[in-house]
Amino acid sequence: MMKWIKILPVAVLLLMGVTVVSHAEDKPKVIRYGFNGNGLGRPFTGGVGGVINDKNLLEKEFAKDGIRIEKTFLASTGPGLNEAFASGLLDIAGFGDFPNIVGRAGGLKTRWILVGVRGDNSRIIVHPESNITSVKQLKGLRIGVAKGTWAQLWFAKILVVNGLTEKDVKVLNLKGSDATAAFVAGSIDAVVGGSLSLVDQGLAKILYESNKDPQSLRGRDGLLVTEAFAQKYPDIVKRIVKVNIQAAYWLSQPQNTAEYLRISGKTGGVYKDAKKDYLTHDLKVKWNPRLDKEAIDHYQAKADFCYANGYIRNKLDVEKWADKSFSEAALKELGLENYWK
Amino acid sequence: MKTRKLSLIVLGILLMGNVSLQAEEIPDKEVVDNVSQAEAPAIEQPVSQADLEGVRGELAVLSDKLARQLDKNVAATTRSLKISGSTSSKYSAVQYTNKPGEYKSGFAPSSVSVSFKGNLKKDYDYGRDLNYVAGFSASATSTATSNTVPQDAYIQYSLLPTRDQELPTLTLQFGQQKRLFGLEAASTEEKQPVINGATFAGGSGLNLSPRDIGLQLKGDLFPTVDLGFGYRVPLIEYYLGVYNGAGANLPDTDTSRDILGRIVFNAPVGFYSPYKGLSFGSSFYKPGDVDITNAAGLKGRGSKFRYGQDISYVSAPIGFTAEYAVGRDENFSNSTASAVKTTTQSQGYTLTLFYSFGEQFLPNFKSQSRSDDWWPKTYEPFVRFDRWDPNTSVDNDHTTIVTYGLNVFFAETTKLAINYSLTDKLSTNLKQNDLVVQFQYSF
């Protein structure tokens, strides 16, 4: 008995030591970060993620902690990143509003912690000889759309604004080169997100562009983190958010436009088109990362639209999903709390 | 005094204004420092005539290089073509456990298959494409000569539009193709971790899934599409085939046709549901009647029938499949002149469990944009229980094979498979343990 009494405190001390050690190591060995990939198959992306990647901002931020950054660029973009979240392969990822919303409504345990970009643009192109001059005239026509992407949601909303629904047109699920080939062959009447190169070549004309539309109609990106990671490593998440905000601030400065176009050009887009589109934006608005009321209302409206149109089966309460705590703390730390107000 | 006070107030306001202005433009030095301010070229800087000539020159060189390569080095086809193929290198060892000392081992001859696939007519409007498949396989025979035979050789047409994932599909295939009876024939590698197929499906069993010449309809109904994950699953999949029944590369020998049907019910759920990957299938196969004789010279026609059930739950990383098949074959009851027709019933089943440590079976995750030749390394241990009873009315004539194995996926089209099987064949009192180590690689 005496022996046990002597051993017990030693055992308790040892256990406490282990506990202390485990608390001291309460940081991840690796941060698994997901980005939208690209058709070229190279590890590059655009937007805030593009700047973070190009300038190795995460690696710099976490070098002193010995935390490795594992970057995953998925060519399958939003659906692929949702699959990776569902399979427990990512901690954090930034991608489009539509897959953000559909993934969460489908059961993914994520928190929406930052806005990636506001006001992504898209366009509808039609044949140059066509008499179509308004979206209303698309009724009954064959339209090429990449289903499952934010462009589908954008198009669906544009139709509603013009008194139509997806059921009033013949939507064909066509992506990239397939859509272009079908359009040039005359098999379809319009393409959503059609290339400006076709317009330059005289093979198409622009029917509709979103760059003058209100923000509520345009595309957005969101940064999501898994609930488990956010709960376990709140300080790490705040620092990741801080890096994102630094990149957003850099993007909002007009003097960095040329360098950004070089960064985004690595994803394989046409430089001339990207530049033309980019210069139409108010950069400070475009790169505003705040989870403000406008951002939450925007996502809520889109989630409601998705539910009403059968894209998601469960209603989504965006206010509950959004977690401002990281971004507000990071903005304050960076002295940017008034910059985007 | 008043002037001094006023000056101080104005100075104060100016200073405050300046501070707030600075806070607006450069809020924190850290922000600027952390994002390096490399010398950025001015966006509107014009290019010179010399720059333009340089670009034109580069384009001309590229154009010439491409034209020359197309002319001299690049193979051309009349229509689109995708060439693929697979082969394997195998080492096997056999130990007869009830015959001490008997042991065989060695490197096994390889078989090679090559497949050509392409499009004959593309329908941009609705995706009702006309496609073709032509494949060959070559394998060594006992006389060490190669045996090259056509495998798949069929034309395929989509009867329904394929552009919209939310619509059902229906495809017609005409020519030499696989008979899709049960999981064994209709499934991909995702549901079949074992090198050898189930005994009941093979040549010594019911011979369920060889190739045959005929017409086959494949389709599905009521698809569930989870756009957020790029996932589509139909509630019902169905297959209906009519074949010669003579087998691959053989002309028809009679007027009867073999008929095959299969229906599969999948759980109509989204990607993130725990029921994703749950399926129930039923198959039947009705070969044409065959000539039967006995030693006493009796002649007649005997009927055959096969049916099966299967269940699978495959949702990475876990997988479970179970399949059961029954055969009924008419023959003469004995070898005397008074023999009557009787039916022999045979049956077999398999149970397979597997688990994937890795991302081999996550289709989207594999499509990574990377600079290297990356592939998700995946380890898949499995166990399969396989039983075949050639005549259910005879006791102790069944064969049992338990296979333990490991698949290692380490490159896009290459896997190492290690299978260790324990076979107990009661009909011939054969007990053997087999070890097969195989590299399977395709292009």
Short mmCIF file of C-alpha atoms in Angstrom, two decimals, chain A:
data_model
loop_
_atom_site.label_atom_id
_atom_site.label_comp_id
_atom_site.label_asym_id
_atom_site.label_seq_id
_atom_site.Cartn_x
_atom_site.Cartn_y
_atom_site.Cartn_z
CA MET A 1 0.00 0.00 0.00
CA MET A 2 2.81 2.36 0.97
CA LYS A 3 4.47 1.59 -2.33
CA TRP A 4 1.36 2.72 -4.22
CA ILE A 5 1.14 5.90 -2.15
CA LYS A 6 4.70 6.73 -3.15
CA ILE A 7 4.16 5.91 -6.80
CA LEU A 8 0.84 7.78 -7.14
CA PRO A 9 2.20 11.35 -6.94
CA VAL A 10 4.94 10.48 -9.42
CA ALA A 11 2.35 9.08 -11.81
CA VAL A 12 0.18 12.18 -11.37
CA LEU A 13 3.17 14.42 -12.04
CA LEU A 14 4.07 12.43 -15.12
CA LEU A 15 0.48 12.69 -16.40
CA MET A 16 0.48 16.42 -15.75
CA GLY A 17 3.74 16.68 -17.65
CA VAL A 18 2.25 14.90 -20.59
CA THR A 19 -0.77 17.22 -20.43
CA VAL A 20 1.49 20.27 -20.33
CA VAL A 21 3.50 18.98 -23.27
CA SER A 22 0.36 18.25 -25.26
CA HIS A 23 -0.97 21.76 -24.60
CA ALA A 24 2.35 23.22 -25.68
CA GLU A 25 1.99 21.42 -29.00
CA ASP A 26 -1.55 22.60 -29.47
CA LYS A 27 -1.00 23.72 -33.02
CA PRO A 28 -1.31 21.79 -36.24
CA LYS A 29 1.74 20.29 -37.92
CA VAL A 30 0.19 21.13 -41.24
CA ILE A 31 -2.48 23.46 -42.57
CA ARG A 32 -4.30 21.86 -45.50
CA TYR A 33 -5.42 24.73 -47.71
CA GLY A 34 -7.57 24.30 -50.82
CA PHE A 35 -7.67 26.57 -53.87
CA ASN A 36 -9.53 26.54 -57.15
CA GLY A 37 -7.28 24.95 -59.77
CA ASN A 38 -7.23 25.69 -63.48
CA GLY A 39 -7.49 24.09 -66.88
CA LEU A 40 -3.74 24.23 -67.45
CA GLY A 41 -3.18 21.77 -64.62
CA ARG A 42 -0.62 24.03 -62.93
CA PRO A 43 -0.67 25.02 -59.24
CA PHE A 44 -1.87 28.58 -59.76
CA THR A 45 -5.06 30.38 -58.97
CA GLY A 46 -6.50 33.88 -59.09
CA GLY A 47 -7.88 36.35 -56.57
CA VAL A 48 -6.80 36.53 -52.94
CA GLY A 49 -5.65 32.89 -53.11
CA GLY A 50 -3.50 33.73 -56.12
CA VAL A 51 -1.66 36.48 -54.23
CA ILE A 52 -1.26 34.29 -51.12
CA ASN A 53 0.17 31.51 -53.26
CA ASP A 54 2.39 33.66 -55.45
CA LYS A 55 3.96 35.48 -52.53
CA ASN A 56 4.07 32.47 -50.18
CA LEU A 57 2.29 34.53 -47.54
CA LEU A 58 1.10 31.54 -45.52
CA GLU A 59 4.54 29.94 -45.53
CA LYS A 60 6.04 33.22 -44.27
CA GLU A 61 3.38 33.62 -41.59
CA PHE A 62 3.77 30.12 -40.15
CA ALA A 63 7.50 29.50 -40.73
CA LYS A 64 8.39 30.50 -37.19
CA ASP A 65 5.90 27.94 -35.81
CA GLY A 66 7.22 25.12 -37.97
CA ILE A 67 3.76 24.62 -39.46
CA ARG A 68 3.82 23.20 -42.96
CA ILE A 69 1.38 24.56 -45.55
CA GLU A 70 -0.10 21.89 -47.79
CA LYS A 71 -1.69 23.55 -50.81
CA THR A 72 -4.21 21.67 -52.94
CA PHE A 73 -5.33 23.16 -56.25
CA LEU A 74 -8.33 21.34 -57.64
CA ALA A 75 -9.17 21.68 -61.31
CA SER A 76 -12.66 20.49 -60.37
CA THR A 77 -12.95 23.77 -58.37
CA GLY A 78 -15.92 24.13 -55.97
CA PRO A 79 -17.39 20.61 -56.29
CA GLY A 80 -13.91 19.13 -55.87
CA LEU A 81 -13.16 21.27 -52.83
CA ASN A 82 -16.49 20.27 -51.28
CA GLU A 83 -15.62 16.62 -51.89
CA ALA A 84 -12.25 17.16 -50.22
CA PHE A 85 -13.93 18.82 -47.21
CA ALA A 86 -16.39 15.94 -46.96
CA SER A 87 -13.52 13.45 -47.05
CA GLY A 88 -11.61 15.25 -44.32
CA LEU A 89 -8.76 16.24 -46.63
CA LEU A 90 -8.86 20.02 -46.15
CA ASP A 91 -8.94 22.42 -43.24
CA ILE A 92 -9.65 25.60 -45.14
CA ALA A 93 -10.50 26.62 -48.71
CA GLY A 94 -11.70 29.58 -50.74
CA PHE A 95 -14.13 29.12 -53.64
CA GLY A 96 -17.36 30.27 -55.27
CA ASP A 97 -20.62 31.17 -53.55
CA PHE A 98 -22.75 28.53 -55.25
CA PRO A 99 -20.64 25.52 -54.20
CA ASN A 100 -20.09 27.22 -50.80
CA ILE A 101 -23.84 27.30 -50.24
CA VAL A 102 -24.66 23.91 -51.75
CA GLY A 103 -21.92 22.22 -49.72
CA ARG A 104 -23.04 23.71 -46.43
CA ALA A 105 -26.71 23.02 -47.14
CA GLY A 106 -25.71 19.45 -48.02
CA GLY A 107 -24.29 18.94 -44.54
CA LEU A 108 -20.64 20.01 -44.66
CA LYS A 109 -19.52 21.17 -41.23
CA THR A 110 -17.89 24.44 -42.19
CA ARG A 111 -17.83 28.04 -41.04
CA TRP A 112 -17.87 30.92 -43.48
CA ILE A 113 -15.14 33.21 -42.21
CA LEU A 114 -14.31 35.73 -44.93
CA VAL A 115 -15.48 37.13 -48.25
CA GLY A 116 -13.02 36.32 -51.03
CA VAL A 117 -14.17 38.62 -53.80
CA ARG A 118 -17.24 40.70 -54.54
CA GLY A 119 -18.73 41.27 -57.95
CA ASP A 120 -17.34 38.55 -60.19
CA ASN A 121 -18.46 39.23 -63.71
CA SER A 122 -19.99 37.07 -66.34
CA ARG A 123 -21.56 37.64 -69.70
CA ILE A 124 -23.91 36.10 -72.22
CA ILE A 125 -22.78 35.97 -75.84
CA VAL A 126 -24.92 35.34 -78.89
CA HIS A 127 -24.23 34.96 -82.60
CA PRO A 128 -23.25 38.20 -84.35
CA GLU A 129 -26.02 37.89 -86.94
CA SER A 130 -28.63 37.17 -84.26
CA ASN A 131 -31.53 39.58 -83.75
CA ILE A 132 -31.53 38.95 -80.01
CA THR A 133 -31.10 42.19 -78.13
CA SER A 134 -32.43 41.35 -74.68
CA VAL A 135 -32.31 38.50 -72.17
CA LYS A 136 -36.11 38.17 -72.50
CA GLN A 137 -35.60 37.05 -76.10
CA LEU A 138 -33.63 33.99 -74.94
CA LYS A 139 -36.96 32.27 -74.19
CA GLY A 140 -37.06 28.84 -75.82
CA LEU A 141 -33.46 29.05 -77.05
CA ARG A 142 -30.53 26.70 -76.40
CA ILE A 143 -28.05 28.11 -73.91
CA GLY A 144 -24.70 26.61 -72.92
CA VAL A 145 -23.99 26.86 -69.18
CA ALA A 146 -21.41 25.14 -66.96
CA LYS A 147 -23.77 23.62 -64.42
CA GLY A 148 -22.73 23.43 -60.80
CA THR A 149 -20.60 26.57 -60.99
CA TRP A 150 -21.41 30.08 -59.79
CA ALA A 151 -22.14 31.04 -63.42
CA GLN A 152 -25.23 28.81 -63.36
CA LEU A 153 -26.57 30.63 -60.33
CA TRP A 154 -25.73 34.00 -61.87
CA PHE A 155 -27.57 33.10 -65.07
CA ALA A 156 -30.58 31.77 -63.16
CA LYS A 157 -30.86 35.09 -61.30
CA ILE A 158 -30.46 37.15 -64.49
CA LEU A 159 -33.32 35.14 -66.02
CA VAL A 160 -35.55 35.82 -63.02
CA VAL A 161 -34.81 39.55 -63.20
CA ASN A 162 -35.96 39.39 -66.81
CA GLY A 163 -39.16 37.51 -66.02
CA LEU A 164 -37.90 34.07 -67.05
CA THR A 165 -36.70 30.91 -65.30
CA GLU A 166 -34.33 28.13 -66.32
CA LYS A 167 -37.38 26.18 -67.45
CA ASP A 168 -38.10 28.83 -70.10
CA VAL A 169 -34.82 28.15 -71.90
CA LYS A 170 -33.04 24.95 -72.96
CA VAL A 171 -30.03 24.81 -70.69
CA LEU A 172 -27.25 22.57 -71.98
CA ASN A 173 -24.50 21.64 -69.55
CA LEU A 174 -21.44 22.70 -71.55
CA LYS A 175 -18.07 23.78 -70.22
CA GLY A 176 -15.18 25.71 -71.73
CA SER A 177 -14.05 24.43 -75.11
CA ASP A 178 -17.17 22.27 -75.53
CA ALA A 179 -19.36 25.35 -75.16
CA THR A 180 -17.20 27.31 -77.62
CA ALA A 181 -17.21 24.47 -80.17
CA ALA A 182 -20.99 24.05 -79.90
CA PHE A 183 -21.51 27.80 -80.23
CA VAL A 184 -19.24 28.21 -83.24
CA ALA A 185 -20.88 25.17 -84.87
CA GLY A 186 -24.23 26.92 -84.45
CA SER A 187 -25.64 24.15 -82.26
CA ILE A 188 -26.48 26.52 -79.44
CA ASP A 189 -27.81 30.06 -79.48
CA ALA A 190 -25.93 31.57 -76.55
CA VAL A 191 -23.17 30.84 -74.07
CA VAL A 192 -23.09 31.97 -70.45
CA GLY A 193 -19.56 33.09 -69.60
CA GLY A 194 -18.57 33.02 -73.27
CA SER A 195 -15.06 34.06 -74.23
CA LEU A 196 -14.31 37.63 -75.28
CA SER A 197 -11.91 36.19 -77.84
CA LEU A 198 -14.94 35.05 -79.84
CA VAL A 199 -16.22 38.60 -79.77
CA ASP A 200 -12.82 39.92 -80.94
CA GLN A 201 -12.85 37.46 -83.82
CA GLY A 202 -16.30 38.61 -84.88
CA LEU A 203 -17.78 35.21 -84.05
CA ALA A 204 -19.99 36.51 -81.25
CA LYS A 205 -21.48 39.62 -79.78
CA ILE A 206 -22.18 40.43 -76.18
CA LEU A 207 -25.85 40.27 -75.26
CA TYR A 208 -25.43 40.96 -71.59
CA GLU A 209 -22.61 41.80 -69.19
CA SER A 210 -22.87 41.90 -65.44
CA ASN A 211 -20.33 44.64 -64.74
CA LYS A 212 -23.04 47.27 -64.40
CA ASP A 213 -25.34 45.04 -62.39
CA PRO A 214 -25.87 45.56 -58.68
CA GLN A 215 -23.69 43.45 -56.40
CA SER A 216 -26.67 41.26 -55.53
CA LEU A 217 -26.65 39.76 -59.01
CA ARG A 218 -22.94 39.12 -59.32
CA GLY A 219 -20.70 36.27 -58.23
CA ARG A 220 -18.71 35.99 -55.03
CA ASP A 221 -16.16 33.81 -53.30
CA GLY A 222 -16.03 32.78 -49.69
CA LEU A 223 -13.33 31.40 -47.41
CA LEU A 224 -14.52 28.36 -45.45
CA VAL A 225 -12.88 26.52 -42.57
CA THR A 226 -13.98 23.24 -41.05
CA GLU A 227 -15.73 23.58 -37.69
CA ALA A 228 -13.31 21.09 -36.16
CA PHE A 229 -10.25 23.08 -37.22
CA ALA A 230 -11.77 26.39 -36.13
CA GLN A 231 -12.62 25.00 -32.71
CA LYS A 232 -9.26 23.37 -32.19
CA TYR A 233 -7.01 26.13 -33.55
CA PRO A 234 -8.84 29.49 -33.31
CA ASP A 235 -5.61 31.47 -33.17
CA ILE A 236 -4.23 29.75 -36.26
CA VAL A 237 -7.48 30.50 -38.12
CA LYS A 238 -7.26 34.16 -37.09
CA ARG A 239 -3.73 34.31 -38.52
CA ILE A 240 -4.84 32.66 -41.77
CA VAL A 241 -7.62 35.22 -42.03
CA LYS A 242 -5.11 37.97 -41.34
CA VAL A 243 -2.97 36.76 -44.27
CA ASN A 244 -6.06 36.76 -46.48
CA ILE A 245 -6.91 40.30 -45.46
CA GLN A 246 -3.34 41.44 -46.15
CA ALA A 247 -3.64 39.99 -49.66
CA ALA A 248 -7.07 41.61 -50.11
CA TYR A 249 -5.64 44.97 -49.03
CA TRP A 250 -2.76 44.62 -51.49
CA LEU A 251 -5.24 43.78 -54.26
CA SER A 252 -7.35 46.81 -53.42
CA GLN A 253 -4.41 49.12 -54.22
CA PRO A 254 -4.60 50.19 -57.90
CA GLN A 255 -0.80 50.33 -58.23
CA ASN A 256 -0.71 46.54 -57.85
CA THR A 257 -3.07 45.85 -60.75
CA ALA A 258 -0.37 45.06 -63.30
CA GLU A 259 1.35 42.61 -61.00
CA TYR A 260 -1.95 40.98 -60.10
CA LEU A 261 -2.82 40.49 -63.76
CA ARG A 262 0.55 38.76 -64.17
CA ILE A 263 -0.29 36.47 -61.22
CA SER A 264 -3.81 35.65 -62.42
CA GLY A 265 -2.53 35.19 -65.98
CA LYS A 266 -0.71 32.06 -64.86
CA THR A 267 -4.07 30.26 -64.67
CA GLY A 268 -4.29 30.35 -68.46
CA GLY A 269 -6.82 33.12 -69.04
CA VAL A 270 -6.55 35.55 -71.91
CA TYR A 271 -4.64 38.56 -70.58
CA LYS A 272 -6.48 41.08 -72.72
CA ASP A 273 -9.89 39.83 -71.54
CA ALA A 274 -8.81 39.69 -67.92
CA LYS A 275 -7.43 43.22 -68.04
CA LYS A 276 -10.52 44.61 -69.74
CA ASP A 277 -12.77 43.03 -67.13
CA TYR A 278 -10.56 43.91 -64.16
CA LEU A 279 -10.39 47.58 -65.02
CA THR A 280 -14.18 47.87 -64.76
CA HIS A 281 -14.07 47.12 -61.03
CA ASP A 282 -13.86 49.39 -58.02
CA LEU A 283 -10.97 47.52 -56.42
CA LYS A 284 -11.74 48.56 -52.88
CA VAL A 285 -15.26 47.18 -53.21
CA LYS A 286 -14.18 44.11 -55.13
CA TRP A 287 -11.65 42.99 -52.54
CA ASN A 288 -13.61 43.95 -49.42
CA PRO A 289 -13.23 40.82 -47.24
CA ARG A 290 -15.58 41.84 -44.42
CA LEU A 291 -18.41 39.61 -43.37
CA ASP A 292 -20.65 42.65 -43.16
CA LYS A 293 -24.43 42.76 -43.31
CA GLU A 294 -24.41 43.26 -47.06
CA ALA A 295 -22.26 40.13 -47.52
CA ILE A 296 -24.45 38.02 -45.27
CA ASP A 297 -27.66 39.29 -46.87
CA HIS A 298 -26.17 38.54 -50.29
CA TYR A 299 -25.39 34.92 -49.38
CA GLN A 300 -28.77 34.53 -47.66
CA ALA A 301 -30.57 35.75 -50.78
CA LYS A 302 -28.60 33.31 -52.90
CA ALA A 303 -29.22 30.45 -50.45
CA ASP A 304 -32.97 31.22 -50.50
CA PHE A 305 -32.89 31.32 -54.29
CA CYS A 306 -31.10 27.94 -54.37
CA TYR A 307 -33.71 26.46 -52.04
CA ALA A 308 -36.65 27.88 -53.97
CA ASN A 309 -35.25 26.51 -57.22
CA GLY A 310 -34.37 23.07 -55.90
CA TYR A 311 -30.58 23.40 -56.00
CA ILE A 312 -30.47 22.63 -52.27
CA ARG A 313 -32.86 20.52 -50.21
CA ASN A 314 -32.41 22.22 -46.85
CA LYS A 315 -32.87 25.86 -45.94
CA LEU A 316 -29.68 27.61 -44.91
CA ASP A 317 -29.41 30.19 -42.14
CA VAL A 318 -26.38 32.17 -43.29
CA GLU A 319 -26.24 34.33 -40.14
CA LYS A 320 -25.60 31.18 -38.09
CA TRP A 321 -23.08 29.84 -40.60
CA ALA A 322 -21.04 33.03 -40.84
CA ASP A 323 -18.38 33.58 -38.17
CA LYS A 324 -17.11 37.16 -38.06
CA SER A 325 -14.94 36.72 -35.01
CA PHE A 326 -11.73 35.92 -36.90
CA SER A 327 -12.03 38.66 -39.50
CA GLU A 328 -13.01 41.38 -37.03
CA ALA A 329 -10.05 40.52 -34.78
CA ALA A 330 -7.64 40.37 -37.71
CA LEU A 331 -8.89 43.66 -39.20
CA LYS A 332 -8.34 45.33 -35.84
CA GLU A 333 -4.87 43.85 -35.50
CA LEU A 334 -3.96 45.16 -38.94
CA GLY A 335 -5.43 48.59 -38.28
CA LEU A 336 -7.86 48.08 -41.15
CA GLU A 337 -11.07 48.16 -39.17
CA ASN A 338 -12.08 51.41 -40.87
CA TYR A 339 -10.62 50.76 -44.31
CA TRP A 340 -13.58 48.89 -45.74
CA LYS A 341 -16.33 50.61 -43.77
#
